[in-house]
Structure formats: structure tokens, C-alpha cells
């Protein structure tokens, strides 16, 4: 049970790459934090700085009340699960799990007990005397988790731990990780670029872009109330529909489209309107004529992709929209649907700064 | 280098210390000595010495005997390299073709790697011994007036033969593993594109083996320059009349037998320069290999 | 179909000729070593083993003055083993330590020290024979195992090999070990060395052969007969045969070549797979 605090953390690699550009964050004891962001945004770097595997260029990291900038990884009392698991290939599962405890001088009987308990919890008790190359991917993943668990660290760190598993196993392990974390109540930081993992695991989600935190909060808040265009487009699957518009005092305008219901927006700026696919609805009085291109049947619901008639991007292409609806809605291709939306729940962003205006 | 490294002040120095100390004492210091001595001329009793600039170099390197040794070394190296590579390549290609008995062939062709050059030298020497050597009798019987004690061509023949014999197995091992490293799909594709096995070999297989061949060339030249010392020392010893002296054998002869310290050192320094050149060539090649 | 058969036959024929070329000399050496000196002198080299096997090898191995002036074959065998094993083990230890420091530590002199090690490739013994002899003599190490082995083990080949191998070990392993609280020594001992087991075995085999076959260095380093290795014994018997005498003991010379050949060949054959792997990998 520990809290983690980052203040103005910066990382510049020796080659000049600015991977992290000033991150402030306070993580409460027992919280499950997830870092998401596009590839190369600095998630791993941030995590590795907390682990002590990467030197901090500037700023401070505290665990509980101790400043740990210059504490060695072994003394930070953190445990990490790596993407490729990093199991010691020549040691048995038991050897892998007990190595860290041995190094801490724990008596053998106690180590045995902890390893057995953890193995039971992870259902790898039968494999304790096997070597990693005799295990399946999922089992190796559990061993990597087990190695972290037995240490009973102050903080768990995960760097894309599930990305080497197949889709089904990934869902299963995701649930298991969440369950374990609840049960052990250890502060955890988890890096992923999988939407669903991020949304389902996190108590709070940090969206990282270009070495900075764009927004941090409960996943559902980020979904409902993104503060920036980046967060809005990054969170949510299928992606939010975006339409470049200008404001003429009463309407948002794009080509022939004039969308009513908006006020108090600057009329000189280029804006972007964002509407989630599930906020659209069939509406005979609606303002979006959608010409159907593709219908994807996902089971419980269908996703209908098509061009918005009259709307253009740079005057060339039709804007493509996605409309999420129920499974019995199966329009013909090239037919036209009329869609409406709730202006109250639509989002408007400044195109240049990306800031949310309403 | 590793993403994460230990940062300690003393430990890494402790770890490299043994090797570095030995290198300083037994490599760098003697090498420096050799360079230094190459500029000195000792008097007949080794009591005093005098700094003579490049005189030792002029005296030895422009001497007939050194030039003769240099000439022999170059011709000898070229022939040994070519023959042992060609023979090994032929055997490796054939061994790679067969399915039945492949591992037996492999084993029986590679084990000679473990034989020391002087041992090979002595064995060969005895085979060519005029009293008991059947090779000697055989060559004379087929009408070759063979006498390696007197005829410099015949002496060269003996040394080359033994040197090639000793080197084939190393080359064989590398060629075979190079051949086995060629993806099966490439071979299959070439079989569909080209009917003639010979043509396939020269247009597909051999070019793919080029890196191995080049690497082996450097290794073989180095071998012919240096490691054949043991063979020469147990066969001809440079006879007749210095015709089979290699440069290395001559350094040894002049330094230990002849006690010409300055001259021997000057020869050593010239050899160092040759090694340097070989190493540069080798590294050029390794750099190029990285781009593949 | 017929043509294809011819091809196969010619392939086997070439291989068999190759095998004979490589193996027959050694076989003849062995067969001849089992005949008496008189027989050899009268009839030349022998293709089939004779009746003097036990006598010849007993003389060479166990009888004082049987082959050299005083040293026994068994003593030379022992010296060769000490050189081969000492060289292999020493080389593995020294080069693993150095490679570990170079790959896994950040320290100021890393680059210059790497170049110092690299320099050894440019300075084979042959180019510094006489000063090296003087250094060893000056340190009073002539005719000692230390003087024989230590100067040989410092060359760069082993270090380069382990450096290459260590670099191929995934970074995450060190990271995981550090989180597990491993010290620099602990990581080396608990993880890196066990991981390198096969590599170590391969290098040990190759280096044993290389050490056993050393010639020039032992030649200038040993002055006393009791320190001869088998390979140096070869040189001596060459000398003895060249000087001539009453009855040249060819069978003993051949026996010595067989004794000097057998142990490294056995090692290579028994550990063939490791040996080939090590040899091919080490040159990458
Ligand atoms: N060791 C390094 N040296 C130099 N630059 C690095 C190093 N490691 C990462 N970077 C750079 O820092 C930036 C952030 O890298 P990081 O690994 O943190 O990204 P990430 O968010 O984890 O990406 P991914 O999702 O692909 O894993 C990248 O631009 C990367 O190129
Ligand atoms: Mg990453």
C-alpha cells in the first residue's frame, strides 16, 4: 500500500530524444493506473523511470514519502512484468519466482511458502519444476506475474504484459490481473495501447501524447468528457466522428451542412465537431444524410460506415462517418440514411490548439 | 550496448584487470621492445648497442634472403589458400548433397582439425622420407625425379601438400555450415528456375557463400603466414638453401639461431604491418557484412 | 533416372577419395607405429598393424630413455593436458570477466580498454617472439606452468566471442534481475554464466585443442626436457631422427604423433556438435 508521486519528470535520452517532457502525477495507494497513448509517446520510458531502469533527467519521483530518484531498482521495492516476460531461461518456475526473495535474504521455508501460495493463486502449481521453454505463452505470462507477486512489492509495474497473447487469452488474463490487483490491493501502473484493456482495468487512465499527459481521470470521464481533441479521438472504439466546421453565429457550417443548436462559439476560428458513433440515431428530421458504404456486423450491434452527403474535407472528399446501431438494422449499400444527433452531447474543439470549447 | 548498464566505479575495472595486465606485460611491452630493438645495432658480444635508425630495415629487408622468403611466402600462401579452399568447397558441396552417410562423411572430414601443424609436419615428413617413405618412392617410380632435400620445387611441393592437408577440415566445416545456412526455399526456387546443377551452383550457391569464402580467405592467408611455422620446422626447415623459408620462420631463425636481434626485430615490425593490413581488410569486410 | 544415379555415385566417390586423403596418413602412421624399427627400415611404411604395438607404446610412454633422453611419454602427456586444460579454462574465465565488464558496465575507460584488447589481434606471438621470451625470462617464469599458460590466454578471441554472445542476451533479463535485487556479481554468477553454459562448453573444447596444439611458445619457453609437451616432443624426435644414429626409431616417432593427435581428436569427435557450433559462432 503505497502512493507514488511524480513531479515535473523529464527524460531526455543521450541521443537527444525527448521522451518525457514534464509529467506530474499523484497515484493513490492501491490505485490501478493505466498509461495509454500512441506508439513512441513515452509510456514505457515513464514506467521504466519509476522502476529505476532509466535515469531521470529532471524532476522527482517519490514512493510514499521517500525520494527515489537515485535509489537503485532493487531497493525501490517495485516489481515489473515485461512484455516478453524476461524469465530466466535456465531456472525452473520455482527458481524464477524465488530468485528475488533469495537476494533479499529471506529464509528458505518462507520463500517456499510464498512461492507455493502464489503459484496456487495463479494456477501454475503443477509447473513449478519446469523450465520456461516447457510452458505455453499464457503459462509463462502467469509465471512472470508470479515472480512479481511473491515479492509483495509496494508497486506493480506492467509494460504491455498481454500483448504477446492471443485475443481470447488476453481477455482472460485481463480479468485475472484485475482480480489479483483487487485482492492484493497493491498500487499498480500498467502500460498498454489496447483501448479495451485501458478502459476496463484502470481506476484512472492517463492519456499520454508526445511525452506529456493529455488528460488523466476515470476511464468513463475521459470518454464522456475529453478535454482535448487528442483524448476524444484516442479514447473510444469505434473512434469518434470528426467534422471540420466553422461557426456563423447560429450554425456550425460545413459545405451544404448547417447544424443548429450551438451557441457561444468563436466565429472566426476553424473548429472540429465530434460526435460519438453511438450518439447518432435514425431521425427523419436529422441533419446528416449518410450514404451507406459498408455494414459491419459485430453481433449485438452493427457499425455502418458511409459518407456524409454535402460535407467535405478541404472541399475534396466526402467525410466518412460511423454509425453504431442495433443488429437488426441492415440498410442496403448505397442507400441513404438520415441521421440526427443530440447537440447537447456533441463536442466542439478548436482545430489548431485541440482544446475543447464545449 | 545494453539499454541498462551497471554503474559502478571499481567493479568493471576489477573484471577487465586480469586481461589488461597480461596484455600490457606480454603483448604491448614486448611489441614495443621489438619496435625499439629494430632501431638498434648490437655489437658482436651483445654488450653495447647503438641507435642506427632504419639500417636494420635496409640491411635485412633488402637482403636477398629476405626477399626470397617474402617471395616464397606470397606464392606459398596463395597456393595453399586456393587449394585448401577449393578442395574444402568441393567436399562440402558433395557432403551437403548426400543424404545417406552425411554425418559419417562430415565427421571423418573434419576431425583432422584437431591435429597440430608440427604433428602433421612430422607425419608428412616421414611419408616423404627417402629411406622408408612410400610417397618418395612412389613419386620417383612414376618418373618424377623427386628429391625434396635438394630440389626447391619438390621441397615446396611437400610443404604445400602438408599445409593444405592440415587446413582443409577447417574450411570444410565453415563451408558446410554456410551451405546448410542457405534457406531451403532458396534452393527450391533455384531448382525451378535453372535446370543445370552446375549452373545453379555458380549462379546461386556460390554467390551466397561469398561472405564465408571471403572470411575464410583471410583466415587461410593468416594460417599460411603464421601457423605453418610448425609444419616448416618439422619438414624442410627452409631447405634447400632457404627456398622454403617463410617470413615467420626466418624471424625465428635469425633471432634465435642467428642471434641477430636488430635484424630479427626489424622483420617482426614488418610482419606487424602485414597483420595490420590483413586485419583492416577483414574489418572492411565485416562492416560490409553488416549491411547485408 | 540412370543419369541421376551416376551423379550420386560420383558424389560418393569424391567424398570417399576426400575421406581417404584426410584419414589415410594418420592410419598409416598408426599402423607403422606398431611394427619394429628393423621391419620398417626394410619394408617402408606399413598399412596393416603389426605385432609391436604394446612394446612401442610401452617404450614411449613408460620407459626412461624410451623415446626422449629422459622424459617419459606420460610426463609429456601430462604437460600437454595441463597446457590444454589450463589454457582453455584460463581463457574462458579471463575473457568472460572482461566481456562482462565491457558489455554490462558503463565506465570511463571502457572504449580505450576495448581497443587495448583488440590490439592483441594485431600482435600474434610470431611478431614479438624474442622480446616476449626476454620478458618471461626476466620474470623468472621460464619452465613454469604460469609462464607457459598465462601469456597465451590474454588474446582477444575469447573476449570478442563472449562480448558478442552477451549482447544477444535480451536486455530485459538484466532489468528483471535488477528489480529482483541481483548485484553485479549475482547477475553474472546466477544468470549470465548458467545461460552461457553451451557457449562455455564450446569454447572450452576449441580452446583445449588450440592450447594442446601450441608449438612456438612452449618451444621457446621450455628448456628442460621434463617440461616438454607432446607437441614439443615431436620437434625433439625430428631432431633425433635428423641427427641420425644406429637404427632410426621410426615406430616411436609415429607413436608420438599418434599420442599427440589422439586426445584433441577424441575431444573434437565426442563433442562434435558443440565444437562445430562454437567454431562457426565464434567467427561471427
Ligand atoms: N534507449 C533509448 N535511447 C534513445 N531514445 C529512446 C530510447 N528508448 C526510447 N527512446 C525514444 O523515446 C521515445 C519514447 O519511447 P517509449 O519506449 O517510451 O515509447 P512507448 O510509448 O513505450 O512506445 P510503444 O507503445 O511503441 O512501446 C521514442 O521516441 C523512442 O524513440
Ligand atoms: Mg513501450
Short mmCIF file of N, CA and C in Angstrom, two decimals, chain B residues 166-254:
data_model
loop_
_atom_site.label_atom_id
_atom_site.label_comp_id
_atom_site.label_asym_id
_atom_site.label_seq_id
_atom_site.Cartn_x
_atom_site.Cartn_y
_atom_site.Cartn_z
N UNK B 166 46.37 -30.07 -43.77
CA UNK B 166 46.03 -29.64 -42.41
C UNK B 166 44.87 -28.64 -42.41
N UNK B 167 44.72 -27.86 -43.47
CA UNK B 167 43.77 -26.75 -43.44
C UNK B 167 42.41 -27.11 -44.03
N UNK B 168 42.32 -28.18 -44.78
CA UNK B 168 41.06 -28.48 -45.47
C UNK B 168 39.89 -28.60 -44.49
N UNK B 169 40.14 -29.24 -43.35
CA UNK B 169 39.00 -29.53 -42.47
C UNK B 169 38.34 -28.27 -41.90
N UNK B 170 39.13 -27.27 -41.52
CA UNK B 170 38.52 -26.03 -41.03
C UNK B 170 37.64 -25.42 -42.10
N UNK B 171 38.20 -25.30 -43.28
CA UNK B 171 37.42 -24.72 -44.38
C UNK B 171 36.17 -25.53 -44.66
N UNK B 172 36.33 -26.83 -44.58
CA UNK B 172 35.19 -27.71 -44.81
C UNK B 172 34.07 -27.42 -43.81
N UNK B 173 34.43 -27.30 -42.53
CA UNK B 173 33.41 -27.04 -41.51
C UNK B 173 32.65 -25.74 -41.82
N UNK B 174 33.40 -24.71 -42.17
CA UNK B 174 32.74 -23.42 -42.41
C UNK B 174 31.89 -23.46 -43.68
N UNK B 175 32.42 -24.07 -44.73
CA UNK B 175 31.64 -24.14 -45.96
C UNK B 175 30.36 -24.94 -45.74
N UNK B 176 30.50 -26.05 -45.04
CA UNK B 176 29.32 -26.89 -44.86
C UNK B 176 28.26 -26.13 -44.06
N UNK B 177 28.70 -25.45 -43.01
CA UNK B 177 27.68 -24.74 -42.22
C UNK B 177 27.13 -23.56 -43.02
N UNK B 178 27.95 -22.98 -43.89
CA UNK B 178 27.44 -21.93 -44.77
C UNK B 178 26.39 -22.49 -45.72
N UNK B 179 26.67 -23.65 -46.28
CA UNK B 179 25.71 -24.27 -47.20
C UNK B 179 24.41 -24.63 -46.48
N UNK B 180 24.57 -25.14 -45.26
CA UNK B 180 23.36 -25.51 -44.53
C UNK B 180 22.56 -24.29 -44.09
N UNK B 181 23.24 -23.14 -44.08
CA UNK B 181 22.54 -21.92 -43.70
C UNK B 181 21.74 -21.31 -44.84
N UNK B 182 21.92 -21.82 -46.03
CA UNK B 182 21.12 -21.29 -47.15
C UNK B 182 19.71 -21.84 -47.03
N UNK B 183 18.72 -20.97 -46.99
CA UNK B 183 17.35 -21.43 -46.75
C UNK B 183 16.92 -22.44 -47.81
N UNK B 184 16.19 -23.42 -47.37
CA UNK B 184 15.74 -24.47 -48.25
C UNK B 184 14.90 -23.88 -49.40
N UNK B 185 14.12 -22.88 -49.06
CA UNK B 185 13.23 -22.31 -50.09
C UNK B 185 14.04 -21.69 -51.23
N UNK B 186 15.22 -21.13 -50.91
CA UNK B 186 16.04 -20.56 -51.97
C UNK B 186 16.50 -21.64 -52.92
N UNK B 187 16.94 -22.77 -52.34
CA UNK B 187 17.36 -23.88 -53.19
C UNK B 187 16.21 -24.37 -54.06
N UNK B 188 15.04 -24.46 -53.46
CA UNK B 188 13.89 -24.96 -54.20
C UNK B 188 13.50 -24.01 -55.32
N UNK B 189 13.55 -22.72 -55.01
CA UNK B 189 13.23 -21.74 -56.03
C UNK B 189 14.21 -21.85 -57.19
N UNK B 190 15.51 -22.00 -56.87
CA UNK B 190 16.50 -22.06 -57.94
C UNK B 190 16.34 -23.33 -58.76
N UNK B 191 15.85 -24.39 -58.13
CA UNK B 191 15.64 -25.62 -58.88
C UNK B 191 14.54 -25.44 -59.92
N UNK B 192 13.59 -24.57 -59.63
CA UNK B 192 12.52 -24.33 -60.59
C UNK B 192 13.00 -23.40 -61.71
N UNK B 193 13.97 -22.55 -61.37
CA UNK B 193 14.42 -21.56 -62.34
C UNK B 193 15.54 -22.06 -63.23
N UNK B 194 16.29 -23.03 -62.78
CA UNK B 194 17.50 -23.39 -63.51
C UNK B 194 17.68 -24.90 -63.47
N UNK B 195 17.84 -25.47 -64.66
CA UNK B 195 17.88 -26.92 -64.72
C UNK B 195 19.26 -27.47 -64.37
N UNK B 196 20.30 -26.80 -64.83
CA UNK B 196 21.65 -27.36 -64.68
C UNK B 196 22.18 -27.18 -63.26
N UNK B 197 22.53 -28.27 -62.60
CA UNK B 197 23.05 -28.16 -61.23
C UNK B 197 24.34 -27.36 -61.18
N UNK B 198 25.19 -27.49 -62.17
CA UNK B 198 26.45 -26.76 -62.16
C UNK B 198 26.18 -25.26 -62.23
N UNK B 199 25.28 -24.92 -63.14
CA UNK B 199 24.96 -23.52 -63.30
C UNK B 199 24.30 -22.97 -62.03
N UNK B 200 23.43 -23.78 -61.46
CA UNK B 200 22.80 -23.38 -60.20
C UNK B 200 23.85 -23.08 -59.15
N UNK B 201 24.87 -23.96 -59.10
CA UNK B 201 25.90 -23.76 -58.10
C UNK B 201 26.61 -22.43 -58.29
N UNK B 202 27.02 -22.14 -59.53
CA UNK B 202 27.81 -20.92 -59.74
C UNK B 202 26.97 -19.65 -59.71
N UNK B 203 25.67 -19.77 -60.00
CA UNK B 203 24.88 -18.53 -60.03
C UNK B 203 24.14 -18.27 -58.72
N UNK B 204 23.83 -19.31 -57.97
CA UNK B 204 23.06 -19.11 -56.74
C UNK B 204 23.91 -19.44 -55.50
N UNK B 205 24.35 -20.69 -55.42
CA UNK B 205 25.00 -21.14 -54.20
C UNK B 205 26.31 -20.39 -53.95
N UNK B 206 27.15 -20.35 -54.95
CA UNK B 206 28.46 -19.74 -54.73
C UNK B 206 28.37 -18.27 -54.33
N UNK B 207 27.55 -17.47 -55.01
CA UNK B 207 27.41 -16.08 -54.56
C UNK B 207 26.90 -15.98 -53.12
N UNK B 208 26.00 -16.90 -52.74
CA UNK B 208 25.50 -16.84 -51.36
C UNK B 208 26.59 -17.22 -50.37
N UNK B 209 27.57 -17.98 -50.82
CA UNK B 209 28.67 -18.36 -49.94
C UNK B 209 29.78 -17.32 -49.92
N UNK B 210 29.63 -16.28 -50.71
CA UNK B 210 30.72 -15.32 -50.85
C UNK B 210 31.22 -14.78 -49.51
N UNK B 211 30.33 -14.39 -48.60
CA UNK B 211 30.84 -13.89 -47.32
C UNK B 211 31.72 -14.92 -46.61
N UNK B 212 31.26 -16.18 -46.59
CA UNK B 212 32.06 -17.23 -45.96
C UNK B 212 33.40 -17.37 -46.65
N UNK B 213 33.37 -17.37 -47.98
CA UNK B 213 34.61 -17.55 -48.73
C UNK B 213 35.60 -16.43 -48.43
N UNK B 214 35.08 -15.24 -48.42
CA UNK B 214 35.97 -14.10 -48.17
C UNK B 214 36.59 -14.20 -46.78
N UNK B 215 35.74 -14.48 -45.82
CA UNK B 215 36.22 -14.63 -44.45
C UNK B 215 37.28 -15.72 -44.37
N UNK B 216 37.02 -16.85 -45.03
CA UNK B 216 37.98 -17.95 -44.99
C UNK B 216 39.28 -17.59 -45.68
N UNK B 217 39.18 -16.77 -46.70
CA UNK B 217 40.41 -16.35 -47.37
C UNK B 217 41.34 -15.66 -46.39
N UNK B 218 40.77 -14.74 -45.62
CA UNK B 218 41.60 -14.03 -44.64
C UNK B 218 42.20 -15.02 -43.64
N UNK B 219 41.34 -15.92 -43.13
CA UNK B 219 41.80 -16.92 -42.18
C UNK B 219 42.93 -17.77 -42.76
N UNK B 220 42.77 -18.16 -44.02
CA UNK B 220 43.75 -19.04 -44.65
C UNK B 220 45.07 -18.33 -44.93
N UNK B 221 44.98 -17.08 -45.31
CA UNK B 221 46.22 -16.33 -45.52
C UNK B 221 46.97 -16.21 -44.20
N UNK B 222 46.22 -15.88 -43.15
CA UNK B 222 46.84 -15.79 -41.83
C UNK B 222 47.49 -17.12 -41.45
N UNK B 223 46.77 -18.19 -41.70
CA UNK B 223 47.31 -19.52 -41.41
C UNK B 223 48.60 -19.75 -42.18
N UNK B 224 48.58 -19.47 -43.47
CA UNK B 224 49.76 -19.75 -44.29
C UNK B 224 50.94 -18.90 -43.86
N UNK B 225 50.67 -17.69 -43.42
CA UNK B 225 51.74 -16.83 -42.94
C UNK B 225 52.33 -17.34 -41.63
N UNK B 226 51.44 -17.62 -40.67
CA UNK B 226 51.91 -17.81 -39.30
C UNK B 226 51.92 -19.26 -38.85
N UNK B 227 50.78 -19.93 -38.96
CA UNK B 227 50.68 -21.23 -38.30
C UNK B 227 51.48 -22.32 -39.00
N UNK B 228 51.85 -22.09 -40.25
CA UNK B 228 52.63 -23.12 -40.94
C UNK B 228 54.05 -23.19 -40.40
N UNK B 229 54.37 -22.32 -39.48
CA UNK B 229 55.69 -22.39 -38.85
C UNK B 229 55.98 -23.81 -38.38
N UNK B 230 55.00 -24.39 -37.67
CA UNK B 230 55.17 -25.73 -37.12
C UNK B 230 55.41 -26.78 -38.18
N UNK B 231 54.81 -26.58 -39.34
CA UNK B 231 54.99 -27.55 -40.42
C UNK B 231 56.39 -27.42 -41.00
N UNK B 232 56.79 -26.19 -41.25
CA UNK B 232 58.10 -26.00 -41.86
C UNK B 232 59.21 -26.44 -40.91
N UNK B 233 58.98 -26.18 -39.62
CA UNK B 233 60.01 -26.51 -38.64
C UNK B 233 60.17 -28.03 -38.49
N UNK B 234 59.20 -28.80 -38.92
CA UNK B 234 59.35 -30.25 -38.81
C UNK B 234 59.45 -30.92 -40.18
N UNK B 235 59.62 -30.12 -41.23
CA UNK B 235 59.85 -30.75 -42.53
C UNK B 235 61.14 -30.24 -43.16
N UNK B 236 61.04 -29.14 -43.88
CA UNK B 236 62.22 -28.71 -44.64
C UNK B 236 63.14 -27.79 -43.86
N UNK B 237 62.61 -27.09 -42.88
CA UNK B 237 63.38 -26.07 -42.16
C UNK B 237 64.02 -25.07 -43.12
N UNK B 238 63.27 -24.73 -44.12
CA UNK B 238 63.78 -23.71 -45.04
C UNK B 238 64.66 -24.26 -46.15
N UNK B 239 65.05 -25.51 -45.99
CA UNK B 239 65.94 -26.09 -47.01
C UNK B 239 65.17 -26.34 -48.30
N UNK B 240 65.78 -26.52 -49.43
CA UNK B 240 67.22 -26.32 -49.61
C UNK B 240 67.59 -24.85 -49.82
N UNK B 241 68.60 -24.43 -49.12
CA UNK B 241 69.16 -23.09 -49.30
C UNK B 241 68.18 -21.96 -49.11
N UNK B 242 67.27 -22.12 -48.15
CA UNK B 242 66.34 -21.03 -47.86
C UNK B 242 65.18 -20.95 -48.83
N UNK B 243 65.03 -21.95 -49.68
CA UNK B 243 63.96 -21.89 -50.68
C UNK B 243 62.58 -22.02 -50.07
N UNK B 244 62.45 -22.66 -48.92
CA UNK B 244 61.13 -22.77 -48.29
C UNK B 244 61.05 -22.00 -46.98
N UNK B 245 61.85 -20.96 -46.87
CA UNK B 245 61.73 -20.07 -45.72
C UNK B 245 60.47 -19.22 -45.85
N UNK B 246 59.61 -19.26 -44.84
CA UNK B 246 58.58 -18.23 -44.81
C UNK B 246 59.11 -17.10 -43.95
N UNK B 247 58.41 -15.96 -43.99
CA UNK B 247 58.90 -14.79 -43.24
C UNK B 247 58.96 -15.09 -41.75
N UNK B 248 57.93 -15.77 -41.26
CA UNK B 248 57.90 -16.06 -39.83
C UNK B 248 59.03 -17.01 -39.46
N UNK B 249 59.23 -18.00 -40.29
CA UNK B 249 60.29 -18.94 -39.98
C UNK B 249 61.64 -18.23 -39.96
N UNK B 250 61.79 -17.27 -40.83
CA UNK B 250 63.05 -16.54 -40.90
C UNK B 250 63.26 -15.65 -39.68
N UNK B 251 62.17 -15.01 -39.19
CA UNK B 251 62.30 -14.22 -37.96
C UNK B 251 62.85 -15.10 -36.86
N UNK B 252 62.28 -16.28 -36.74
CA UNK B 252 62.67 -17.20 -35.69
C UNK B 252 64.13 -17.64 -35.88
N UNK B 253 64.45 -18.00 -37.10
CA UNK B 253 65.81 -18.45 -37.40
C UNK B 253 66.83 -17.36 -37.05
N UNK B 254 66.59 -16.17 -37.57
CA UNK B 254 67.57 -15.10 -37.38
C UNK B 254 67.66 -14.68 -35.93
#
